[in-house]
Amino acid sequence: MPTWQASNPHFEQAVTAAVLSMPAAQHLGFGFGALAPGAAEIVQPHRQELTQHDGYFQGGVLGSLADFAAGSAAGTLLQPGWVNMTIDYTVKILAPAKGSKVVARGRVIKPGALITIAAAEVFSIESENDDEILCATALVTMRNVKIPGA
């Protein structure tokens, strides 16, 4: 995996503030695990309203978490005064996600001035001592946008 350099020394604060201020992120109620240049981890605790049959996380929730994780990873490489927005993403659900939480890990594949390509893997975890089960993977394209006035 490549080693990326963040051009914003305050990338952690910038990414968490940008993401956690979004109403969709607030609704999901996830938090950040690790953040590093080119990588982001999102932890989604189990909540009944995010599930479908028999307590499995709903597929759209997995896609949203993958999108947020990949976008956050891409955001760690942005210059100060820039944000990113999803252009498109493809999610493949590989296994049912059921457990105490799901963890989405995003990573940058190819950064660019205006477009960044990232990916994410989503893992379900039954409890703190259980193994992670890969339940989804995603490829995400982000558009980098300068904030007006920044």
PDB file of C-alpha atoms in Angstrom:
ATOM      1  CA  MET A   1       0.000   0.000   0.000  1.00  0.00           C
ATOM      2  CA  PRO A   2       1.420   3.424  -0.928  1.00  0.00           C
ATOM      3  CA  THR A   3       2.509   5.869   1.743  1.00  0.00           C
ATOM      4  CA  TRP A   4       0.719   9.167   1.206  1.00  0.00           C
ATOM      5  CA  GLN A   5       1.649  12.597   2.538  1.00  0.00           C
ATOM      6  CA  ALA A   6      -1.079  14.934   3.791  1.00  0.00           C
ATOM      7  CA  SER A   7      -0.758  18.486   2.483  1.00  0.00           C
ATOM      8  CA  ASN A   8      -2.937  19.731   5.360  1.00  0.00           C
ATOM      9  CA  PRO A   9      -1.225  19.295   8.747  1.00  0.00           C
ATOM     10  CA  HIS A  10      -4.693  19.458  10.348  1.00  0.00           C
ATOM     11  CA  PHE A  11      -6.270  16.812   8.091  1.00  0.00           C
ATOM     12  CA  GLU A  12      -7.735  14.819  10.999  1.00  0.00           C
ATOM     13  CA  GLN A  13      -9.672  17.784  12.346  1.00  0.00           C
ATOM     14  CA  ALA A  14     -10.723  18.895   8.838  1.00  0.00           C
ATOM     15  CA  VAL A  15     -12.032  15.458   7.829  1.00  0.00           C
ATOM     16  CA  THR A  16     -13.853  14.688  11.064  1.00  0.00           C
ATOM     17  CA  ALA A  17     -15.443  18.147  11.191  1.00  0.00           C
ATOM     18  CA  ALA A  18     -16.557  17.998   7.550  1.00  0.00           C
ATOM     19  CA  VAL A  19     -17.973  14.487   7.771  1.00  0.00           C
ATOM     20  CA  LEU A  20     -19.569  14.599  11.201  1.00  0.00           C
ATOM     21  CA  SER A  21     -21.337  17.879  10.370  1.00  0.00           C
ATOM     22  CA  MET A  22     -23.282  16.126   7.570  1.00  0.00           C
ATOM     23  CA  PRO A  23     -26.893  15.260   8.466  1.00  0.00           C
ATOM     24  CA  ALA A  24     -26.552  11.806   6.859  1.00  0.00           C
ATOM     25  CA  ALA A  25     -23.515  11.014   9.032  1.00  0.00           C
ATOM     26  CA  GLN A  26     -25.334  12.282  12.112  1.00  0.00           C
ATOM     27  CA  HIS A  27     -28.326  10.089  11.274  1.00  0.00           C
ATOM     28  CA  LEU A  28     -26.173   6.983  10.911  1.00  0.00           C
ATOM     29  CA  GLY A  29     -24.406   7.769  14.187  1.00  0.00           C
ATOM     30  CA  PHE A  30     -20.987   6.367  13.299  1.00  0.00           C
ATOM     31  CA  GLY A  31     -17.645   7.500  14.661  1.00  0.00           C
ATOM     32  CA  PHE A  32     -14.111   7.513  13.393  1.00  0.00           C
ATOM     33  CA  GLY A  33     -11.594   4.866  14.317  1.00  0.00           C
ATOM     34  CA  ALA A  34      -8.192   5.613  12.817  1.00  0.00           C
ATOM     35  CA  LEU A  35      -7.321   8.403  10.382  1.00  0.00           C
ATOM     36  CA  ALA A  36      -4.030   8.587   8.527  1.00  0.00           C
ATOM     37  CA  PRO A  37      -2.945  10.146   5.232  1.00  0.00           C
ATOM     38  CA  GLY A  38      -4.831   8.185   2.573  1.00  0.00           C
ATOM     39  CA  ALA A  39      -6.757   6.004   5.027  1.00  0.00           C
ATOM     40  CA  ALA A  40      -9.851   6.246   7.214  1.00  0.00           C
ATOM     41  CA  GLU A  41     -11.765   3.892   9.465  1.00  0.00           C
ATOM     42  CA  ILE A  42     -15.421   4.355  10.384  1.00  0.00           C
ATOM     43  CA  VAL A  43     -17.089   2.376  13.163  1.00  0.00           C
ATOM     44  CA  GLN A  44     -20.862   1.904  13.026  1.00  0.00           C
ATOM     45  CA  PRO A  45     -22.437   0.462  16.184  1.00  0.00           C
ATOM     46  CA  HIS A  46     -25.455  -1.783  15.684  1.00  0.00           C
ATOM     47  CA  ARG A  47     -28.720   0.153  15.807  1.00  0.00           C
ATOM     48  CA  GLN A  48     -32.068  -1.483  15.176  1.00  0.00           C
ATOM     49  CA  GLU A  49     -33.213   1.256  12.771  1.00  0.00           C
ATOM     50  CA  LEU A  50     -30.268   0.437  10.454  1.00  0.00           C
ATOM     51  CA  THR A  51     -31.231  -3.199  10.054  1.00  0.00           C
ATOM     52  CA  GLN A  52     -33.515  -5.359   7.974  1.00  0.00           C
ATOM     53  CA  HIS A  53     -34.506  -9.018   8.440  1.00  0.00           C
ATOM     54  CA  ASP A  54     -33.355 -10.684  11.641  1.00  0.00           C
ATOM     55  CA  GLY A  55     -31.070  -7.797  12.658  1.00  0.00           C
ATOM     56  CA  TYR A  56     -28.807  -7.753   9.597  1.00  0.00           C
ATOM     57  CA  PHE A  57     -27.479  -4.339   8.599  1.00  0.00           C
ATOM     58  CA  GLN A  58     -29.397  -3.079   5.570  1.00  0.00           C
ATOM     59  CA  GLY A  59     -27.380  -3.012   2.320  1.00  0.00           C
ATOM     60  CA  GLY A  60     -27.786   0.725   1.800  1.00  0.00           C
ATOM     61  CA  VAL A  61     -26.208   1.329   5.193  1.00  0.00           C
ATOM     62  CA  LEU A  62     -23.183  -0.742   4.154  1.00  0.00           C
ATOM     63  CA  GLY A  63     -22.921   1.282   0.940  1.00  0.00           C
ATOM     64  CA  SER A  64     -23.156   4.561   2.851  1.00  0.00           C
ATOM     65  CA  LEU A  65     -20.446   3.499   5.284  1.00  0.00           C
ATOM     66  CA  ALA A  66     -18.181   2.441   2.411  1.00  0.00           C
ATOM     67  CA  ASP A  67     -18.792   5.792   0.705  1.00  0.00           C
ATOM     68  CA  PHE A  68     -18.046   7.752   3.880  1.00  0.00           C
ATOM     69  CA  ALA A  69     -14.895   5.721   4.618  1.00  0.00           C
ATOM     70  CA  ALA A  70     -13.494   6.042   1.091  1.00  0.00           C
ATOM     71  CA  GLY A  71     -14.425   9.735   0.918  1.00  0.00           C
ATOM     72  CA  SER A  72     -12.832  10.370   4.295  1.00  0.00           C
ATOM     73  CA  ALA A  73      -9.646   8.621   3.183  1.00  0.00           C
ATOM     74  CA  ALA A  74      -9.598  10.838   0.095  1.00  0.00           C
ATOM     75  CA  GLY A  75     -10.268  13.890   2.278  1.00  0.00           C
ATOM     76  CA  THR A  76      -7.103  13.288   4.282  1.00  0.00           C
ATOM     77  CA  LEU A  77      -5.057  14.227   1.214  1.00  0.00           C
ATOM     78  CA  LEU A  78      -6.884  17.456   0.361  1.00  0.00           C
ATOM     79  CA  GLN A  79      -5.297  20.875   0.673  1.00  0.00           C
ATOM     80  CA  PRO A  80      -6.703  23.216   3.330  1.00  0.00           C
ATOM     81  CA  GLY A  81      -9.911  24.840   2.109  1.00  0.00           C
ATOM     82  CA  TRP A  82     -10.960  21.869  -0.045  1.00  0.00           C
ATOM     83  CA  VAL A  83     -13.669  19.221   0.404  1.00  0.00           C
ATOM     84  CA  ASN A  84     -14.738  16.284  -1.714  1.00  0.00           C
ATOM     85  CA  MET A  85     -18.026  14.930  -2.988  1.00  0.00           C
ATOM     86  CA  THR A  86     -18.930  11.532  -4.358  1.00  0.00           C
ATOM     87  CA  ILE A  87     -19.260  11.269  -8.131  1.00  0.00           C
ATOM     88  CA  ASP A  88     -20.061   7.573  -8.130  1.00  0.00           C
ATOM     89  CA  TYR A  89     -19.524   4.378  -6.228  1.00  0.00           C
ATOM     90  CA  THR A  90     -20.000   0.682  -6.775  1.00  0.00           C
ATOM     91  CA  VAL A  91     -20.647  -1.607  -3.837  1.00  0.00           C
ATOM     92  CA  LYS A  92     -20.487  -5.386  -3.850  1.00  0.00           C
ATOM     93  CA  ILE A  93     -22.070  -7.053  -0.833  1.00  0.00           C
ATOM     94  CA  LEU A  94     -20.147 -10.240  -0.145  1.00  0.00           C
ATOM     95  CA  ALA A  95     -21.762 -11.543   3.046  1.00  0.00           C
ATOM     96  CA  PRO A  96     -24.550 -10.585   5.449  1.00  0.00           C
ATOM     97  CA  ALA A  97     -23.499  -8.059   8.079  1.00  0.00           C
ATOM     98  CA  LYS A  98     -24.739  -8.874  11.532  1.00  0.00           C
ATOM     99  CA  GLY A  99     -23.170  -8.135  14.848  1.00  0.00           C
ATOM    100  CA  SER A 100     -22.380  -5.522  17.424  1.00  0.00           C
ATOM    101  CA  LYS A 101     -20.858  -3.220  14.809  1.00  0.00           C
ATOM    102  CA  VAL A 102     -19.533  -2.854  11.310  1.00  0.00           C
ATOM    103  CA  VAL A 103     -16.215  -1.244  10.472  1.00  0.00           C
ATOM    104  CA  ALA A 104     -15.536   0.413   7.127  1.00  0.00           C
ATOM    105  CA  ARG A 105     -11.912   0.997   6.118  1.00  0.00           C
ATOM    106  CA  GLY A 106     -11.285   3.383   3.250  1.00  0.00           C
ATOM    107  CA  ARG A 107      -8.068   3.866   1.347  1.00  0.00           C
ATOM    108  CA  VAL A 108      -6.895   6.071  -1.489  1.00  0.00           C
ATOM    109  CA  ILE A 109      -6.005   4.289  -4.691  1.00  0.00           C
ATOM    110  CA  LYS A 110      -5.106   7.307  -6.855  1.00  0.00           C
ATOM    111  CA  PRO A 111      -5.213  10.904  -5.659  1.00  0.00           C
ATOM    112  CA  GLY A 112      -5.587  13.763  -8.090  1.00  0.00           C
ATOM    113  CA  ALA A 113      -6.053  17.509  -8.173  1.00  0.00           C
ATOM    114  CA  LEU A 114      -9.751  17.296  -9.072  1.00  0.00           C
ATOM    115  CA  ILE A 115     -10.606  13.579  -8.953  1.00  0.00           C
ATOM    116  CA  THR A 116      -9.550  11.014  -6.370  1.00  0.00           C
ATOM    117  CA  ILE A 117     -10.190   7.273  -6.649  1.00  0.00           C
ATOM    118  CA  ALA A 118     -10.608   5.409  -3.367  1.00  0.00           C
ATOM    119  CA  ALA A 119     -11.843   2.039  -2.150  1.00  0.00           C
ATOM    120  CA  ALA A 120     -13.338   0.647   1.025  1.00  0.00           C
ATOM    121  CA  GLU A 121     -13.897  -2.682   2.699  1.00  0.00           C
ATOM    122  CA  VAL A 122     -16.675  -3.173   5.232  1.00  0.00           C
ATOM    123  CA  PHE A 123     -16.375  -5.795   7.970  1.00  0.00           C
ATOM    124  CA  SER A 124     -18.986  -7.074  10.390  1.00  0.00           C
ATOM    125  CA  ILE A 125     -17.964  -7.903  13.936  1.00  0.00           C
ATOM    126  CA  GLU A 126     -20.216 -10.060  16.098  1.00  0.00           C
ATOM    127  CA  SER A 127     -18.614  -8.981  19.396  1.00  0.00           C
ATOM    128  CA  GLU A 128     -15.331  -7.544  20.681  1.00  0.00           C
ATOM    129  CA  ASN A 129     -13.575 -10.945  20.637  1.00  0.00           C
ATOM    130  CA  ASP A 130     -14.855 -12.154  17.274  1.00  0.00           C
ATOM    131  CA  ASP A 131     -13.114 -12.136  13.962  1.00  0.00           C
ATOM    132  CA  GLU A 132     -13.955  -9.607  11.308  1.00  0.00           C
ATOM    133  CA  ILE A 133     -16.030 -10.874   8.391  1.00  0.00           C
ATOM    134  CA  LEU A 134     -15.597  -9.067   5.079  1.00  0.00           C
ATOM    135  CA  CYS A 135     -19.138  -8.203   4.069  1.00  0.00           C
ATOM    136  CA  ALA A 136     -18.763  -5.511   1.375  1.00  0.00           C
ATOM    137  CA  THR A 137     -16.245  -3.829  -0.865  1.00  0.00           C
ATOM    138  CA  ALA A 138     -16.571  -0.585  -2.801  1.00  0.00           C
ATOM    139  CA  LEU A 139     -14.824   1.513  -5.425  1.00  0.00           C
ATOM    140  CA  VAL A 140     -15.497   5.246  -5.037  1.00  0.00           C
ATOM    141  CA  THR A 141     -14.768   8.263  -7.242  1.00  0.00           C
ATOM    142  CA  MET A 142     -14.576  11.643  -5.486  1.00  0.00           C
ATOM    143  CA  ARG A 143     -14.555  15.159  -6.928  1.00  0.00           C
ATOM    144  CA  ASN A 144     -12.309  17.574  -5.035  1.00  0.00           C
ATOM    145  CA  VAL A 145     -13.850  21.026  -4.661  1.00  0.00           C
ATOM    146  CA  LYS A 146     -12.364  24.291  -3.365  1.00  0.00           C
ATOM    147  CA  ILE A 147     -14.620  25.876  -0.766  1.00  0.00           C
ATOM    148  CA  PRO A 148     -15.655  29.356  -1.995  1.00  0.00           C
ATOM    149  CA  GLY A 149     -13.848  32.023  -0.020  1.00  0.00           C
ATOM    150  CA  ALA A 150     -11.367  29.577   1.484  1.00  0.00           C
TER     151      ALA A 150
END
